[in-house]
Every structure is written in C-alpha cells, then in structure tokens.
Amino acid sequence: MTHRPAGEPRRSVGPLRPVRPHPADALDDPLGDGRPPESGTVDPAVLTALLHRHGWRRRGG
C-alpha cells in the first residue's frame, strides 16, 4: 500500500533535524549497565512523587 499516487516520483527529503536525548539517557548510572537502582538507595519521597505524577494511588492499609 502506498500513500502517494503510483505515477508520482519520489521527492527527496532533507536531513532530519537533531532531537534532544531521552531523559533516561541523562540519568546518573553508577554501574553503567542500565539496571534499576537497588531498593535501599531510592529516596522514598522521590519515588512517591514520581508514582503520584504518573497516576498511581495508594490503596489499602
């Protein structure tokens, strides 16, 4: 399936513009292996703020 008429020649596209790096690439990764941090090294306040920001709600007791 094409998105242009079959007889239309291809148009040349200029170079792609640079994009900003993904935020996960900019994180400090002390081990450099891409694994998540150990649970004992995570600040509970930061984790709570991130979960809240992404719609997580505490349930139960």
CSV table of N, CA and C in Angstrom, one decimal:
chain,number,residue,atom,x,y,z
A,1,MET,N,0.8,-1.2,0.0
A,1,MET,CA,0.0,0.0,0.0
A,1,MET,C,0.9,1.2,0.0
A,2,THR,N,0.6,2.2,-0.9
A,2,THR,CA,1.4,3.4,-0.9
A,2,THR,C,0.5,4.6,-0.5
A,3,HIS,N,1.1,5.6,-0.1
A,3,HIS,CA,0.4,6.8,0.4
A,3,HIS,C,0.5,7.9,-0.6
A,4,ARG,N,0.9,7.6,-1.8
A,4,ARG,CA,1.0,8.6,-2.9
A,4,ARG,C,0.6,7.9,-4.2
A,5,PRO,N,0.2,8.7,-5.2
A,5,PRO,CA,-0.2,8.0,-6.5
A,5,PRO,C,1.0,7.3,-7.0
A,6,ALA,N,0.7,6.2,-7.7
A,6,ALA,CA,1.8,5.3,-8.2
A,6,ALA,C,2.7,6.0,-9.2
A,7,GLY,N,2.2,6.9,-10.0
A,7,GLY,CA,3.0,7.6,-11.0
A,7,GLY,C,3.8,8.7,-10.5
A,8,GLU,N,3.6,9.1,-9.3
A,8,GLU,CA,4.3,10.3,-8.7
A,8,GLU,C,5.7,9.9,-8.4
A,9,PRO,N,6.7,10.7,-8.8
A,9,PRO,CA,8.1,10.4,-8.4
A,9,PRO,C,8.4,10.6,-6.9
A,10,ARG,N,9.3,10.0,-6.4
A,10,ARG,CA,9.7,10.2,-5.0
A,10,ARG,C,10.4,11.6,-4.9
A,11,ARG,N,10.0,12.2,-3.8
A,11,ARG,CA,10.7,13.5,-3.6
A,11,ARG,C,11.8,13.3,-2.6
A,12,SER,N,12.8,14.1,-2.7
A,12,SER,CA,14.0,13.9,-1.8
A,12,SER,C,13.6,14.7,-0.5
A,13,VAL,N,14.0,14.1,0.6
A,13,VAL,CA,13.8,14.6,1.9
A,13,VAL,C,15.1,15.1,2.4
A,14,GLY,N,15.1,16.3,3.0
A,14,GLY,CA,16.4,16.8,3.6
A,14,GLY,C,16.8,16.0,4.8
A,15,PRO,N,17.9,16.3,5.4
A,15,PRO,CA,18.3,15.6,6.6
A,15,PRO,C,17.4,15.9,7.8
A,16,LEU,N,17.3,14.9,8.6
A,16,LEU,CA,16.4,15.0,9.8
A,16,LEU,C,17.1,16.0,10.8
A,17,ARG,N,16.2,16.7,11.5
A,17,ARG,CA,16.7,17.6,12.5
A,17,ARG,C,17.1,16.9,13.7
A,18,PRO,N,18.1,17.4,14.4
A,18,PRO,CA,18.6,16.7,15.6
A,18,PRO,C,17.5,16.7,16.7
A,19,VAL,N,17.4,15.7,17.5
A,19,VAL,CA,16.4,15.7,18.6
A,19,VAL,C,17.2,15.6,19.9
A,20,ARG,N,16.4,16.0,21.0
A,20,ARG,CA,17.1,16.0,22.3
A,20,ARG,C,17.2,14.6,22.8
A,21,PRO,N,18.1,14.3,23.6
A,21,PRO,CA,18.3,12.9,24.1
A,21,PRO,C,17.1,12.5,25.0
A,22,HIS,N,16.9,11.3,25.2
A,22,HIS,CA,15.9,10.7,26.0
A,22,HIS,C,16.3,11.0,27.5
A,23,PRO,N,15.4,11.4,28.4
A,23,PRO,CA,15.7,11.7,29.7
A,23,PRO,C,16.4,10.6,30.5
A,24,ALA,N,16.1,9.3,30.1
A,24,ALA,CA,16.7,8.2,30.8
A,24,ALA,C,18.2,8.1,30.5
A,25,ASP,N,18.6,8.6,29.3
A,25,ASP,CA,20.0,8.5,28.9
A,25,ASP,C,20.8,9.5,29.8
A,26,ALA,N,20.2,10.5,30.3
A,26,ALA,CA,20.9,11.5,31.1
A,26,ALA,C,21.0,11.2,32.6
A,27,LEU,N,20.4,10.1,33.0
A,27,LEU,CA,20.4,9.8,34.4
A,27,LEU,C,21.8,9.3,34.8
A,28,ASP,N,22.2,9.6,36.0
A,28,ASP,CA,23.5,9.1,36.5
A,28,ASP,C,23.3,7.6,36.8
A,29,ASP,N,24.1,6.8,36.1
A,29,ASP,CA,24.0,5.4,36.2
A,29,ASP,C,25.4,4.9,36.7
A,30,PRO,N,25.5,4.8,38.1
A,30,PRO,CA,26.8,4.5,38.6
A,30,PRO,C,27.4,3.2,38.1
A,31,LEU,N,26.6,2.2,37.8
A,31,LEU,CA,27.1,0.9,37.3
A,31,LEU,C,27.3,0.9,35.8
A,32,GLY,N,26.5,1.8,35.1
A,32,GLY,CA,26.6,1.9,33.7
A,32,GLY,C,26.0,0.7,32.9
A,33,ASP,N,25.2,-0.1,33.6
A,33,ASP,CA,24.6,-1.3,33.0
A,33,ASP,C,23.1,-1.2,32.7
A,34,GLY,N,22.5,0.0,33.0
A,34,GLY,CA,21.1,0.2,32.7
A,34,GLY,C,20.1,-0.5,33.6
A,35,ARG,N,20.6,-1.2,34.7
A,35,ARG,CA,19.6,-1.8,35.6
A,35,ARG,C,19.0,-0.8,36.5
A,36,PRO,N,17.8,-1.0,37.1
A,36,PRO,CA,17.2,-0.1,38.0
A,36,PRO,C,18.0,-0.1,39.3
A,37,PRO,N,17.9,1.0,40.1
A,37,PRO,CA,18.7,1.1,41.3
A,37,PRO,C,18.2,0.1,42.4
A,38,GLU,N,19.1,-0.2,43.3
A,38,GLU,CA,18.7,-1.1,44.4
A,38,GLU,C,17.6,-0.4,45.3
A,39,SER,N,16.7,-1.1,45.9
A,39,SER,CA,15.6,-0.5,46.6
A,39,SER,C,16.1,0.3,47.8
A,40,GLY,N,17.2,-0.1,48.4
A,40,GLY,CA,17.7,0.7,49.5
A,40,GLY,C,18.3,2.0,49.2
A,41,THR,N,18.6,2.3,47.9
A,41,THR,CA,19.2,3.5,47.5
A,41,THR,C,18.2,4.6,47.0
A,42,VAL,N,16.9,4.2,46.9
A,42,VAL,CA,15.9,5.1,46.4
A,42,VAL,C,15.3,5.9,47.5
A,43,ASP,N,15.2,7.2,47.3
A,43,ASP,CA,14.6,8.1,48.2
A,43,ASP,C,13.1,7.9,48.2
A,44,PRO,N,12.5,7.6,49.3
A,44,PRO,CA,11.0,7.3,49.3
A,44,PRO,C,10.2,8.5,48.9
A,45,ALA,N,10.6,9.8,49.2
A,45,ALA,CA,9.9,10.9,48.8
A,45,ALA,C,9.9,11.1,47.3
A,46,VAL,N,11.1,10.9,46.7
A,46,VAL,CA,11.2,11.0,45.3
A,46,VAL,C,10.3,9.9,44.6
A,47,LEU,N,10.4,8.7,45.1
A,47,LEU,CA,9.6,7.6,44.5
A,47,LEU,C,8.1,7.9,44.6
A,48,THR,N,7.7,8.4,45.8
A,48,THR,CA,6.3,8.8,46.0
A,48,THR,C,5.8,9.9,45.0
A,49,ALA,N,6.7,10.9,44.8
A,49,ALA,CA,6.3,12.0,43.9
A,49,ALA,C,6.2,11.5,42.4
A,50,LEU,N,7.2,10.6,42.0
A,50,LEU,CA,7.1,10.0,40.7
A,50,LEU,C,5.9,9.2,40.5
A,51,LEU,N,5.5,8.3,41.4
A,51,LEU,CA,4.4,7.5,41.3
A,51,LEU,C,3.1,8.3,41.3
A,52,HIS,N,3.0,9.3,42.1
A,52,HIS,CA,1.9,10.2,42.1
A,52,HIS,C,1.7,11.0,40.8
A,53,ARG,N,2.8,11.4,40.2
A,53,ARG,CA,2.8,12.1,39.0
A,53,ARG,C,2.3,11.3,37.8
A,54,HIS,N,2.5,10.0,37.9
A,54,HIS,CA,2.1,9.1,36.8
A,54,HIS,C,0.8,8.4,37.1
A,55,GLY,N,0.0,8.9,38.1
A,55,GLY,CA,-1.3,8.4,38.3
A,55,GLY,C,-1.5,7.3,39.3
A,56,TRP,N,-0.4,6.9,40.0
A,56,TRP,CA,-0.5,5.8,41.0
A,56,TRP,C,-1.2,6.3,42.2
A,57,ARG,N,-2.1,5.5,42.8
A,57,ARG,CA,-2.7,5.9,44.1
A,57,ARG,C,-2.5,4.8,45.1
A,58,ARG,N,-2.3,5.2,46.3
A,58,ARG,CA,-2.1,4.2,47.4
A,58,ARG,C,-3.5,3.6,47.7
A,59,ARG,N,-3.5,2.3,47.8
A,59,ARG,CA,-4.8,1.6,48.2
A,59,ARG,C,-4.5,0.7,49.3
A,60,GLY,N,-5.5,0.5,50.1
A,60,GLY,CA,-5.3,-0.5,51.2
A,60,GLY,C,-4.7,0.2,52.4
A,61,GLY,N,-4.2,-0.6,53.3
A,61,GLY,CA,-3.7,-0.1,54.6
A,61,GLY,C,-2.3,-0.2,54.8
